[in-house]
CSV table of C-alpha atoms in Angstrom, one decimal:
chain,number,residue,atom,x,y,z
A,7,UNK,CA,27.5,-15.3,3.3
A,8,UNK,CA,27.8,-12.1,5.5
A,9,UNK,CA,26.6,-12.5,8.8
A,10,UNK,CA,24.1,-9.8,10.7
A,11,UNK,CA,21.9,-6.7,9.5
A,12,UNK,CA,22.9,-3.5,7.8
A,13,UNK,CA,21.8,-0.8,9.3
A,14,UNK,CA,20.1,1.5,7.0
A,15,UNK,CA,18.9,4.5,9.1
A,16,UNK,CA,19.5,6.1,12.4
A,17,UNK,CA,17.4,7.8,14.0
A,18,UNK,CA,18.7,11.5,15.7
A,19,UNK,CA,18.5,11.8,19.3
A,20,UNK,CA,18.3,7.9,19.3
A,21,UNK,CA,20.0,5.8,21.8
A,22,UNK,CA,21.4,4.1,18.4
A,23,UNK,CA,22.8,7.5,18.2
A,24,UNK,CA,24.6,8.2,21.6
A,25,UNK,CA,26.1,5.3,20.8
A,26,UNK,CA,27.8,6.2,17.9
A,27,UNK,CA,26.2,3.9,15.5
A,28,UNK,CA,26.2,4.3,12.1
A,29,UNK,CA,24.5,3.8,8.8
A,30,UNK,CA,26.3,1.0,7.3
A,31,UNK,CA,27.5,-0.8,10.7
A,32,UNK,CA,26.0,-4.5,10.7
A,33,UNK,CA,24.4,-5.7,13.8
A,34,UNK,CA,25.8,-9.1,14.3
A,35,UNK,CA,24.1,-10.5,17.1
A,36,UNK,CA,21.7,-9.2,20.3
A,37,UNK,CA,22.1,-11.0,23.8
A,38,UNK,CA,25.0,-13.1,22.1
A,39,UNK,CA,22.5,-14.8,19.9
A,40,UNK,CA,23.3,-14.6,16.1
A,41,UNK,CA,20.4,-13.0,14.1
A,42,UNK,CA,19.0,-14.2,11.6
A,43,UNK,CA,16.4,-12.3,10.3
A,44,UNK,CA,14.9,-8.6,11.8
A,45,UNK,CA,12.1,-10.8,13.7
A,46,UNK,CA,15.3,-11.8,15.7
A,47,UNK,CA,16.6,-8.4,15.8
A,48,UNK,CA,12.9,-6.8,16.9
A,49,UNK,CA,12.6,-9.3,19.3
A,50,UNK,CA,15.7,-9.1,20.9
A,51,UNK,CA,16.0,-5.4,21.3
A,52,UNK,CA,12.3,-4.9,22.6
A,53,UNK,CA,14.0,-5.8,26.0
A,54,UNK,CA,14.6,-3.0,28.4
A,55,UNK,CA,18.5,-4.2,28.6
A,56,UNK,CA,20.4,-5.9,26.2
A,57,UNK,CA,23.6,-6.5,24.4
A,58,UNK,CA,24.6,-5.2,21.1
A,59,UNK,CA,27.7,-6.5,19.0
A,60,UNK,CA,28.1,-4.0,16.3
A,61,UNK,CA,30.7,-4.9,13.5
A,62,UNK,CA,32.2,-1.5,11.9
A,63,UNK,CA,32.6,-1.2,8.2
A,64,UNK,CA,36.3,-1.3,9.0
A,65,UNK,CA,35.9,-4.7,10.6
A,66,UNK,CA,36.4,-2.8,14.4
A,67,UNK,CA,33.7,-5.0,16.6
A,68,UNK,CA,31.8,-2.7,19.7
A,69,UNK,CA,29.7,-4.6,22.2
A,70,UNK,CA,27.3,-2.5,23.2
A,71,UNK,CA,25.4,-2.4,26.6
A,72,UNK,CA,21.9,-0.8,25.9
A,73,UNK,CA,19.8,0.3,28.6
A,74,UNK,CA,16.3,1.5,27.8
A,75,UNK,CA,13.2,3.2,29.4
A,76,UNK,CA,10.2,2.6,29.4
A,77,UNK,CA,8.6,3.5,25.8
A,78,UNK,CA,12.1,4.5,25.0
A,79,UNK,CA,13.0,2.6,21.2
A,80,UNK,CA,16.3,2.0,20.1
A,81,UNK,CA,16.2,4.2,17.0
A,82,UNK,CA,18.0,2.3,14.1
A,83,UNK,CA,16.7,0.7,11.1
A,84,UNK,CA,18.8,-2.2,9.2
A,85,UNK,CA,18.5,-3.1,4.8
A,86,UNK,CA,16.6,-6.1,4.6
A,87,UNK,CA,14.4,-8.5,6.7
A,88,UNK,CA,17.0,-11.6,6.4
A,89,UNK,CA,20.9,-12.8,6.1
A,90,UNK,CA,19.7,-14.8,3.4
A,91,UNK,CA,17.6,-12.5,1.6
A,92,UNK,CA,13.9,-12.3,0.7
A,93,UNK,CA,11.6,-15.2,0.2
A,94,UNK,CA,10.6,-15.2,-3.5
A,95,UNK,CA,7.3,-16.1,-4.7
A,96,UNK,CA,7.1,-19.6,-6.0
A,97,UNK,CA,3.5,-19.2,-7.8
A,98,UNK,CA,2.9,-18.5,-11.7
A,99,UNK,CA,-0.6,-16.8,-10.7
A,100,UNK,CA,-2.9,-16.0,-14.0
A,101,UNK,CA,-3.0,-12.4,-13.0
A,102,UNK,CA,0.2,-11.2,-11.6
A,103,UNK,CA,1.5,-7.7,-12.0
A,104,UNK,CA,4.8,-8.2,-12.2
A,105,UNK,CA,4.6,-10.4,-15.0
A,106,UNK,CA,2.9,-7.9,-16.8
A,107,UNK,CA,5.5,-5.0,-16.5
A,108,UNK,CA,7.8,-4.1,-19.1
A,109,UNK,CA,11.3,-3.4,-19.3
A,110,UNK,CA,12.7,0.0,-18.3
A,111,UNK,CA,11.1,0.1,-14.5
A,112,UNK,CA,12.7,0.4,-11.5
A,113,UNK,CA,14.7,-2.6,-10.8
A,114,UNK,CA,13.0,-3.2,-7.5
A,115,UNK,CA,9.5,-3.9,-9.0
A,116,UNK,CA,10.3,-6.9,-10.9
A,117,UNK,CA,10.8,-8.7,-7.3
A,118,UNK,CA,8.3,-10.9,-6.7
A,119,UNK,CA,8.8,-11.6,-2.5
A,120,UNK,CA,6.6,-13.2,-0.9
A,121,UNK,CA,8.1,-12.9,2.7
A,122,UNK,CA,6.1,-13.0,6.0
A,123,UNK,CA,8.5,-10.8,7.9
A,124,UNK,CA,7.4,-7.9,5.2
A,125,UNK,CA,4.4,-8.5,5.9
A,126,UNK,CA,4.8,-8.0,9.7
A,127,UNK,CA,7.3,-5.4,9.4
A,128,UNK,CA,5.4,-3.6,6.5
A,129,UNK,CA,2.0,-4.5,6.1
A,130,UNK,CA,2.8,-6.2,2.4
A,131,UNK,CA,0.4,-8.9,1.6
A,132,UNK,CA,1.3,-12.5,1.0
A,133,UNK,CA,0.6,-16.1,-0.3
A,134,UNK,CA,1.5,-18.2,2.2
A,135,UNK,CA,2.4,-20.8,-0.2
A,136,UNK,CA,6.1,-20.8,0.3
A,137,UNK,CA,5.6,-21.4,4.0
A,138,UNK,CA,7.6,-24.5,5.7
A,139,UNK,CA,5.7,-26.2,8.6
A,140,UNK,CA,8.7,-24.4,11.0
A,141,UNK,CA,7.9,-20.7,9.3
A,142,UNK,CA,4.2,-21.6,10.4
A,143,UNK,CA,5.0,-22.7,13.5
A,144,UNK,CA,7.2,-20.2,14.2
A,145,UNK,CA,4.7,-17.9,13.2
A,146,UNK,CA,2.2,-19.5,15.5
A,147,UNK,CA,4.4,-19.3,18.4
A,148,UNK,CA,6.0,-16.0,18.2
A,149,UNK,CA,2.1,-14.7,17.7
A,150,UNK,CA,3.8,-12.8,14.8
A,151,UNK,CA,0.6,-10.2,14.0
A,152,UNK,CA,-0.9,-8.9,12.1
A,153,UNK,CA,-0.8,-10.9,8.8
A,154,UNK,CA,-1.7,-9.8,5.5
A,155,UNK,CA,-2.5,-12.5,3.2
A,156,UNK,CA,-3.8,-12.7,-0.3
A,157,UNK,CA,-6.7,-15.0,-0.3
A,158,UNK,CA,-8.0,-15.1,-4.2
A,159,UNK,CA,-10.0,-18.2,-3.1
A,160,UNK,CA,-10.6,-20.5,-0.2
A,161,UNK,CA,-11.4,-23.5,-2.3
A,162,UNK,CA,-8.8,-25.5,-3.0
A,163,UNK,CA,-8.7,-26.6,-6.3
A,164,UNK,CA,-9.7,-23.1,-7.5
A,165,UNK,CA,-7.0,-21.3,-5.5
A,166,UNK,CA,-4.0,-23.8,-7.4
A,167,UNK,CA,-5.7,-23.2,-10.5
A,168,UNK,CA,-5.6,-19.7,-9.9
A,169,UNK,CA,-1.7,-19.3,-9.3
A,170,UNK,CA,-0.5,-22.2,-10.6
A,171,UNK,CA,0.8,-24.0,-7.9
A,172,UNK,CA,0.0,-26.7,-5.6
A,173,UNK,CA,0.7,-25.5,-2.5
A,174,UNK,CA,-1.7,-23.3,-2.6
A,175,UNK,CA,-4.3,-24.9,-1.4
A,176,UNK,CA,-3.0,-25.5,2.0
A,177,UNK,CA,-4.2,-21.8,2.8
A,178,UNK,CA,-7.3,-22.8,4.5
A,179,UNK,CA,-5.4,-24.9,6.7
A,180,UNK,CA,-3.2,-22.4,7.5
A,181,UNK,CA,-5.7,-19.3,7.9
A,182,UNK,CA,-7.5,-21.7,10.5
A,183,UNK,CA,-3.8,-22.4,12.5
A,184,UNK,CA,-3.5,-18.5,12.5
A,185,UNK,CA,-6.8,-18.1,13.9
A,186,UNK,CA,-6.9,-20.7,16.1
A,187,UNK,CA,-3.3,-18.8,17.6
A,188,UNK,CA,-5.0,-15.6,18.0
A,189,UNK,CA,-3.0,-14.0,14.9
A,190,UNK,CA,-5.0,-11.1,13.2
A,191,UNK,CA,-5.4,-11.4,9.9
A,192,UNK,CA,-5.7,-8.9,7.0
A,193,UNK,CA,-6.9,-10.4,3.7
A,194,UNK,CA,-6.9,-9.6,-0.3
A,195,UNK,CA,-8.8,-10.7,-3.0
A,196,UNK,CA,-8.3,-9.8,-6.3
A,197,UNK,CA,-11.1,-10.0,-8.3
A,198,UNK,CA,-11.0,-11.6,-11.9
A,199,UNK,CA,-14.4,-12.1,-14.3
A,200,UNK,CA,-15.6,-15.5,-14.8
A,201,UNK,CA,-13.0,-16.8,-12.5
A,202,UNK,CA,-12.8,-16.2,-8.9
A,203,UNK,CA,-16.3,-14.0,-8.2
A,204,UNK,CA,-19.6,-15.3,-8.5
A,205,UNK,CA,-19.7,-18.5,-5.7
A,206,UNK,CA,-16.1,-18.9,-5.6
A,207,UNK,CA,-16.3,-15.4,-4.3
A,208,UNK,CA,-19.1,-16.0,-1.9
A,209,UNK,CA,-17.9,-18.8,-0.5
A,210,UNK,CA,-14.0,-17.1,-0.1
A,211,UNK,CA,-15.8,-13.9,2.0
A,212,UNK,CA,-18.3,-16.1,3.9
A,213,UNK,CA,-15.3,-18.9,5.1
A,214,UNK,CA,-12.8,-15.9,5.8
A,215,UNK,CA,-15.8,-13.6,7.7
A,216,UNK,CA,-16.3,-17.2,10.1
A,217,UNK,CA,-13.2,-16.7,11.1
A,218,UNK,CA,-14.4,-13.0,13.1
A,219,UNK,CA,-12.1,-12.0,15.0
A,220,UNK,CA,-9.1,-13.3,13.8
A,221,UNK,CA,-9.6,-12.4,10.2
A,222,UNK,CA,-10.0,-8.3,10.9
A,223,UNK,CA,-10.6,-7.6,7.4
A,224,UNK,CA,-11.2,-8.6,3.6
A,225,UNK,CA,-10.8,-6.6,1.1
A,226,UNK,CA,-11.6,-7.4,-2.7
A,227,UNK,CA,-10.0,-5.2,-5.6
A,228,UNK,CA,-10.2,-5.6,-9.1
A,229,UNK,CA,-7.9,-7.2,-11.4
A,230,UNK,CA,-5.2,-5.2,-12.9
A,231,UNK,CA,-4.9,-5.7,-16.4
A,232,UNK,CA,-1.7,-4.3,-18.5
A,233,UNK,CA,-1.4,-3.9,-22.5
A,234,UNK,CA,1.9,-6.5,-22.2
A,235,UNK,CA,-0.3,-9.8,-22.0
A,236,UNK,CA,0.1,-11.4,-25.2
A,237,UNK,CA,2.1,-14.3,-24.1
A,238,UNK,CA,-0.5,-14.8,-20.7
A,239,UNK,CA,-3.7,-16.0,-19.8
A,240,UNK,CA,-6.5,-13.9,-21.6
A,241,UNK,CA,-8.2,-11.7,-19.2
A,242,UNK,CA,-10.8,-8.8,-19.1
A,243,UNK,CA,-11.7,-6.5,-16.4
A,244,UNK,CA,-15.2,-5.9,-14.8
A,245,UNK,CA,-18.1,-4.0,-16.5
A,246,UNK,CA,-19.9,-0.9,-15.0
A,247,UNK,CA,-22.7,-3.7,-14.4
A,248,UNK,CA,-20.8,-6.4,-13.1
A,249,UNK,CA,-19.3,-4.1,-10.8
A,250,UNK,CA,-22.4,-2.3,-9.6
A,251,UNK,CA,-24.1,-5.7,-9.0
A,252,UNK,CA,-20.9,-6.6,-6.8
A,253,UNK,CA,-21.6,-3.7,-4.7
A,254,UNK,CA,-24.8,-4.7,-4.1
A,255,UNK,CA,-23.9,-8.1,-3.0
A,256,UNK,CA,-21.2,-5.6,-0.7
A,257,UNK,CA,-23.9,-4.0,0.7
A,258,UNK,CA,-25.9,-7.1,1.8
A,259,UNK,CA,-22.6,-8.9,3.3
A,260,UNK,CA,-21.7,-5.6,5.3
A,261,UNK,CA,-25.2,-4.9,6.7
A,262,UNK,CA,-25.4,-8.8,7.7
A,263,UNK,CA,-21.7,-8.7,9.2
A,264,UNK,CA,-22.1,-5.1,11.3
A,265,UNK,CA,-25.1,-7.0,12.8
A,266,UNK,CA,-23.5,-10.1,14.2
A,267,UNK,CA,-20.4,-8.9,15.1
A,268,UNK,CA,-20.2,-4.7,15.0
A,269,UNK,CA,-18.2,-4.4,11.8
A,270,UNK,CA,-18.3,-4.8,8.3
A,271,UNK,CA,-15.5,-7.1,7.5
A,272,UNK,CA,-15.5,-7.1,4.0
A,273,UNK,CA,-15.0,-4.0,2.0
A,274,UNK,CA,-14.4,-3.3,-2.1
A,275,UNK,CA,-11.6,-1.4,-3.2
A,276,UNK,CA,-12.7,2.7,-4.7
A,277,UNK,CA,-12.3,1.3,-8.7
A,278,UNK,CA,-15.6,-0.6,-8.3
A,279,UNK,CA,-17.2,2.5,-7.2
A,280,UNK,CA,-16.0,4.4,-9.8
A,281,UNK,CA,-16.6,1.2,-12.3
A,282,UNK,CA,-20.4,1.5,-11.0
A,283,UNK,CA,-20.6,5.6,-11.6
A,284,UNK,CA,-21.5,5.4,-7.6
A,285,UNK,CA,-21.2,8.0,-4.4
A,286,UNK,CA,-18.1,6.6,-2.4
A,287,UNK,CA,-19.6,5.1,0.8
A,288,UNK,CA,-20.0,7.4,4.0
A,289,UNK,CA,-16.7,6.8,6.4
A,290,UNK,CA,-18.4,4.5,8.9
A,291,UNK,CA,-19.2,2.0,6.1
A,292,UNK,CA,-15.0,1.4,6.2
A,293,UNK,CA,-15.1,1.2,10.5
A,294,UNK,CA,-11.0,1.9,11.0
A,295,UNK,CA,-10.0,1.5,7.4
A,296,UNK,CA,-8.0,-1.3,7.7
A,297,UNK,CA,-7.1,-1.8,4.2
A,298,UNK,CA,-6.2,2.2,3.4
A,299,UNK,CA,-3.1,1.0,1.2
A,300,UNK,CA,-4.7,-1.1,-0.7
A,301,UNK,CA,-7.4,1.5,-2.2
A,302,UNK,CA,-10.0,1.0,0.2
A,303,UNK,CA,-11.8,3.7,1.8
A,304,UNK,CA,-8.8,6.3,0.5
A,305,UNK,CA,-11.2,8.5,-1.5
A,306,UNK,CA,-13.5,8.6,1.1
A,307,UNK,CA,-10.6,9.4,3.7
A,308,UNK,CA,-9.6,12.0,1.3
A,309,UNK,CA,-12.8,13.7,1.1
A,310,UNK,CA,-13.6,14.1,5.2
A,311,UNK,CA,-9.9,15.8,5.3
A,312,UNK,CA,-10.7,17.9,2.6
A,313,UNK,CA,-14.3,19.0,4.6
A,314,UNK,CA,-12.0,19.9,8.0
A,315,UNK,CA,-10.6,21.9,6.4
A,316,UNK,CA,-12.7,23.9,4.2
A,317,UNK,CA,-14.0,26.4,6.8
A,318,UNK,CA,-10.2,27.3,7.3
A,319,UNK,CA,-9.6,28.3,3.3
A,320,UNK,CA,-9.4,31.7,2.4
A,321,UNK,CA,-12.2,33.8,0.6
A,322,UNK,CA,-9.2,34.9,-2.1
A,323,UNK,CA,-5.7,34.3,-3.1
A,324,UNK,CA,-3.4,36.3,-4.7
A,325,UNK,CA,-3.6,35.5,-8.7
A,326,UNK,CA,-2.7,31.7,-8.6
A,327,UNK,CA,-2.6,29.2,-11.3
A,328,UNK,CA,-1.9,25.4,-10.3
A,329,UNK,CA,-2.4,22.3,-11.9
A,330,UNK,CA,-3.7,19.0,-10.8
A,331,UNK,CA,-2.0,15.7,-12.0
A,332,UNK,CA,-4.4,12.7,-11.9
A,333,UNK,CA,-5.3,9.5,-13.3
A,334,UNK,CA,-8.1,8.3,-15.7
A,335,UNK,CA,-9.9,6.9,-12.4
A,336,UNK,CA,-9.5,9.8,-10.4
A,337,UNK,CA,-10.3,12.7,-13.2
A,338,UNK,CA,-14.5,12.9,-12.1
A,339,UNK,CA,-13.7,13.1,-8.4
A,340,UNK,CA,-10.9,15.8,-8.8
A,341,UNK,CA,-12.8,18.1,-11.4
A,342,UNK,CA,-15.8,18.4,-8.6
A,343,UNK,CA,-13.3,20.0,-6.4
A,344,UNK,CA,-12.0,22.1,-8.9
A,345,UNK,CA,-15.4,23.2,-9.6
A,346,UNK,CA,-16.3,23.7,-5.8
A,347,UNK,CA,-12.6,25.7,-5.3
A,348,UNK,CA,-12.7,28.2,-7.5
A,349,UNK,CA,-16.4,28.9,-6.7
A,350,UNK,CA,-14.6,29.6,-2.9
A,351,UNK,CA,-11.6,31.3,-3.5
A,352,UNK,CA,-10.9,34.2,-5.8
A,353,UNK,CA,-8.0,34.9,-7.7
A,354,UNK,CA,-7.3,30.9,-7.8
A,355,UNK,CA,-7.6,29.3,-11.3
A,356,UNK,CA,-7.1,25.1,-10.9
A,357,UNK,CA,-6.2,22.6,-14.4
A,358,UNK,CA,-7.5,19.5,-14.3
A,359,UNK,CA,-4.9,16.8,-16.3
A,360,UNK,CA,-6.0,13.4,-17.2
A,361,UNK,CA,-2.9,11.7,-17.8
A,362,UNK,CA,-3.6,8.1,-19.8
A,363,UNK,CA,-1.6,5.3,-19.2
A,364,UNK,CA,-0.3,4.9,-22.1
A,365,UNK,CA,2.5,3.3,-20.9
A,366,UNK,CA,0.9,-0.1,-19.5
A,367,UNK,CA,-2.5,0.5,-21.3
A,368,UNK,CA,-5.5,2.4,-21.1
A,369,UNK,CA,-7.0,0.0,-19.2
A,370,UNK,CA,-4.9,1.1,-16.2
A,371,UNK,CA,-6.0,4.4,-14.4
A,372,UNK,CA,-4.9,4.8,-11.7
A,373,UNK,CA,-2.6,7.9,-10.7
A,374,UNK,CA,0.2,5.3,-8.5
A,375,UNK,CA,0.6,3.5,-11.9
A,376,UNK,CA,1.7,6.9,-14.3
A,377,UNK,CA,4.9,7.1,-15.6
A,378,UNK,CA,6.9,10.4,-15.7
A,379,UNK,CA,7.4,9.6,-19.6
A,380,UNK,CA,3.6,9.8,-19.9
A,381,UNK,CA,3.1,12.9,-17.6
A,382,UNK,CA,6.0,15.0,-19.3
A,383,UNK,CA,4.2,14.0,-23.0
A,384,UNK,CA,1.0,14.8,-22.1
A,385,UNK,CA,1.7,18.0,-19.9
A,386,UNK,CA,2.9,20.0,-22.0
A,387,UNK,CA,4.7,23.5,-21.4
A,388,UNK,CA,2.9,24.9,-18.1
A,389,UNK,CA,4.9,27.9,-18.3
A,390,UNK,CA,7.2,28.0,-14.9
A,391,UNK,CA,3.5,27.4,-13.2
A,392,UNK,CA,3.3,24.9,-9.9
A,393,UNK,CA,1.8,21.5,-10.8
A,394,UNK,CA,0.8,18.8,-7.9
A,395,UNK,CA,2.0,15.5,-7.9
A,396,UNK,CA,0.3,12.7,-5.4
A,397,UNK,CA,3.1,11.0,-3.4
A,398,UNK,CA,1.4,7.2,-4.9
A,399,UNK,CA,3.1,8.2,-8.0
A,400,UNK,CA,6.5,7.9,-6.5
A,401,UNK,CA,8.7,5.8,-4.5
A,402,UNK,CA,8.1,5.3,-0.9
A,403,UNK,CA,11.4,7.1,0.0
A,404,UNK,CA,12.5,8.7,-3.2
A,405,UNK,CA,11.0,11.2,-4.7
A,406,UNK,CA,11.2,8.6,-8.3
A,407,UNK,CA,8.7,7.2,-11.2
A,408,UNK,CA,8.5,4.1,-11.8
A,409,UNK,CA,10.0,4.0,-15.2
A,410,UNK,CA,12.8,5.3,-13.2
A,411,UNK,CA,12.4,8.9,-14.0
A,412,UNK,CA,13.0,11.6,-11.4
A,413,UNK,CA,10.5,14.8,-10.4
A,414,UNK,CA,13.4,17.0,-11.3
A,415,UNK,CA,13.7,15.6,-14.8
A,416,UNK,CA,9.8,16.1,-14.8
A,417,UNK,CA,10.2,19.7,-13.9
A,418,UNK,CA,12.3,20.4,-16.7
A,419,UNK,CA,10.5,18.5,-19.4
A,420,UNK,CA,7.3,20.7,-18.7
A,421,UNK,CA,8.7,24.0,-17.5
A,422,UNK,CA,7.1,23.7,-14.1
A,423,UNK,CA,8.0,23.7,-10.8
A,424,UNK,CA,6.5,20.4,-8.6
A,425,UNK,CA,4.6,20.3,-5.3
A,426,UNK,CA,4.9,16.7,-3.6
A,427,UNK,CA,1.3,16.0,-2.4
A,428,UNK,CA,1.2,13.3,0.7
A,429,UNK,CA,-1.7,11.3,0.5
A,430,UNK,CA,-3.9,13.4,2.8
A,431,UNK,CA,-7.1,15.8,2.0
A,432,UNK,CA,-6.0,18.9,4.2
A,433,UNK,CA,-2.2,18.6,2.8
A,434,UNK,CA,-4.1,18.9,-0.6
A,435,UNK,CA,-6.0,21.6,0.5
A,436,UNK,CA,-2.4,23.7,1.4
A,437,UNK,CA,-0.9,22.7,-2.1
A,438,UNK,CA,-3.3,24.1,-3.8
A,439,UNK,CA,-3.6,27.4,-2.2
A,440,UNK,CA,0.2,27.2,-1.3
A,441,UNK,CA,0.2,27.9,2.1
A,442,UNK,CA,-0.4,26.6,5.6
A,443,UNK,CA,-3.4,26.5,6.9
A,444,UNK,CA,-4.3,27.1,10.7
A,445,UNK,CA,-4.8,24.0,12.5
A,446,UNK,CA,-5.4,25.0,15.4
A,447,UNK,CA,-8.9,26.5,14.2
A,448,UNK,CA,-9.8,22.7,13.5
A,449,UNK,CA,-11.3,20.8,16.5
């Protein structure tokens, strides 16, 4: 097995730089200790001085001395967390997405990890049911924070029912070591009918909110249900009803948990808002956002970036036709600010597209789930005009669909030419107008 970490990325004007070291070198070891994993590598190089032995492609080996100052980062990034690879996920879980998927998607999304060092290093969320006593003790000891864990239930014998295997009901155990450590925790639900809500549900929020302040944050989201179930566990999704009386219950538990403790702890995902026909909660119902990647609080995000910048738009444009790319969940919400944009600006004309999911089912709407097969089909010929696609549709750093399909190939399918939009209400704003705005103006 090769020994040490890739490197993947260096940063420019990095020390990793000055140094000469290059994508594709492998760190072998840092202070003369072997690494095993990037915790190892993070730790080691978060000193001020230490040693680097760097193993070229060409099997040349530097030893580096690295001096740094204060603040000062070492500027590399290396391909994967561990020498031995990711930790897979050892639970059959009722409701997993993966499973669901079918062939034809990028070949990254059929790996199920389940590896604590993603989710230190990138926030990904977590079982803890392939945990060995050392991992949690290392954990523990290393005070390796935060954690993102996905909860589904704190009972026991309903969390191993739930995913199928029966180490999963060590996690209140382990939440409780966590907290007792002083490691923050971030935690998931997802939500199915007629199996985890109701008082499984209460009693999962109200044993995770005891453990204020180590547990920052829960955050419950609906079940996501694909058409490629017929060999799984039946399952339905929640009702406008069911999920506008689960929003009430939200309500109660925030305003109870802001009193005792000055946060709201628990927070639902934007699909139940949209399930319930509701107004998306003012920002301060979401304190810091915590859970902002996981579809909590984003549309309201969206919207107060949008307002910052609405003074700065221009009273007209030159003639302008664009086109707006969204989701069946999405399509309400986008069509009011199409209304309220052209009302502002003249000269600019804005289409609306509701792209179903035909792909993995109507059932699944939102935009970070299209496929560029069902975009290009549905799109049409737009005529050489500028359409906007949201940066959730695509992979984190390449501009790809999941079924594998690139925004170039999209372009040409539909005669159009493609603006990336980053996740952010003001970048919006600039898309579709298709210029900078002044910033400065914005206090």
């Amino acid at each position: 097995m090769p020994k040490g970490l890739v490197v993947a990325a260096v940063h420019p004007g990095s020390i990793a730089e000055e140094m000469e070291i290059e994508v594709g070198d492998r760190v072998l070891e840092v202070n003369e200790q072997e690494l095993n994993d990037i915790i190892d590598f993070q730790f080691g190089v978060s000193e001020e001085e230490f040693l680097l032995l760097i193993e070229k492609p060409d099997g040349e080996l530097w030893e580096l001395d690295i001096e740094k100052g204060s603040g000062e980062f070492l500027g590399l990034e290396v391909e994967t967390v561990s020498t031995k690879g990711l930790k897979k996920c050892s639970n059959n879980c009722s409701f997993c997405f993966v499973a669901q998927m079918p062939e034809g998607m990028r070949p990254s999304l059929y790996d199920k990890d389940d590896d604590y060092r993603l989710s230190l290093t990138q926030g990904s969320f977590i079982t803890l049911s392939n945990l060995s006593e050392e991992e949690v003790s290392r954990i523990t000891s290393l005070h390796l924070t935060p954690m993102y864990v996905s909860v589904h239930a704190w009972n026991p014998e309903e969390r191993v029912k739930l995913m199928k295997n029966p180490q999963a009901g060590k996690l209140p155990e382990q939440i409780r070591r966590f907290a007792d450590a002083g490691i923050v925790v971030h935690a998931q639900i997802v939500l199915i009918p007629e199996h985890n809500d109701g008082e499984v549900l209460r009693e999962t929020v109200e044993r995770l909110a005891e453990l204020y302040p180590s547990v920052q944050s829960i955050a419950v989201v609906p079940v996501g249900l694909t058409r490629y179930r017929d060999k799984l566990t039946p399952l339905r999704g929640f009702t406008g009803e069911e999920a506008s009386q689960l929003l009430d219950q939200a309500d109660k538990w925030q305003k109870d948990y802001f009193a005792k403790t000055g946060r709201r702890i628990v927070y639902f995902s934007d699909e139940f808002y949209v399930l319930a026909g509701r107004e998306f909660p003012e920002s301060a119902v979401y304190d810091d956002f915590p859970q902002l990647e996981n579809g909590v609080g984003m549309a309201r995000k969206f919207i107060t970036e949008i307002e910052s910048g609405w003074e700065l738009l221009p009273a007209e444009v030159t003639e302008r036709n664009v086109h707006l790319i969204t989701g069946a969940a999405a399509e309400e919400f986008f069509r009011s600010w199409q209304k309220r944009l052209m009302e502002q600006i003249r000269g600019l004309r804005i289409v609306v597209h509701k792209i179903e999911n035909e792909f993995f089912g109507l059932t699944v709407t939102a935009a970070g789930l299209l496929t560029a097969r069902d975009i290009a089909q549905q799109l049409g010929d737009l005529q050489g005009e500028e359409f906007l696609i949201p940066r959730t549709m695509l992979k984190a750093d390449e501009d790809i669909f999941l079924d594998d399909l690139s925004v170039e190939w999209l372009e040409q399918q539909v005669n159009g030419k493609a603006r990336i939009v980053e996740n952010n209400g003001f970048a919006f704003l600039e898309n579709v107008i298709g210029y900078s705005l002044e910033v400065e103006s914005i206090e």
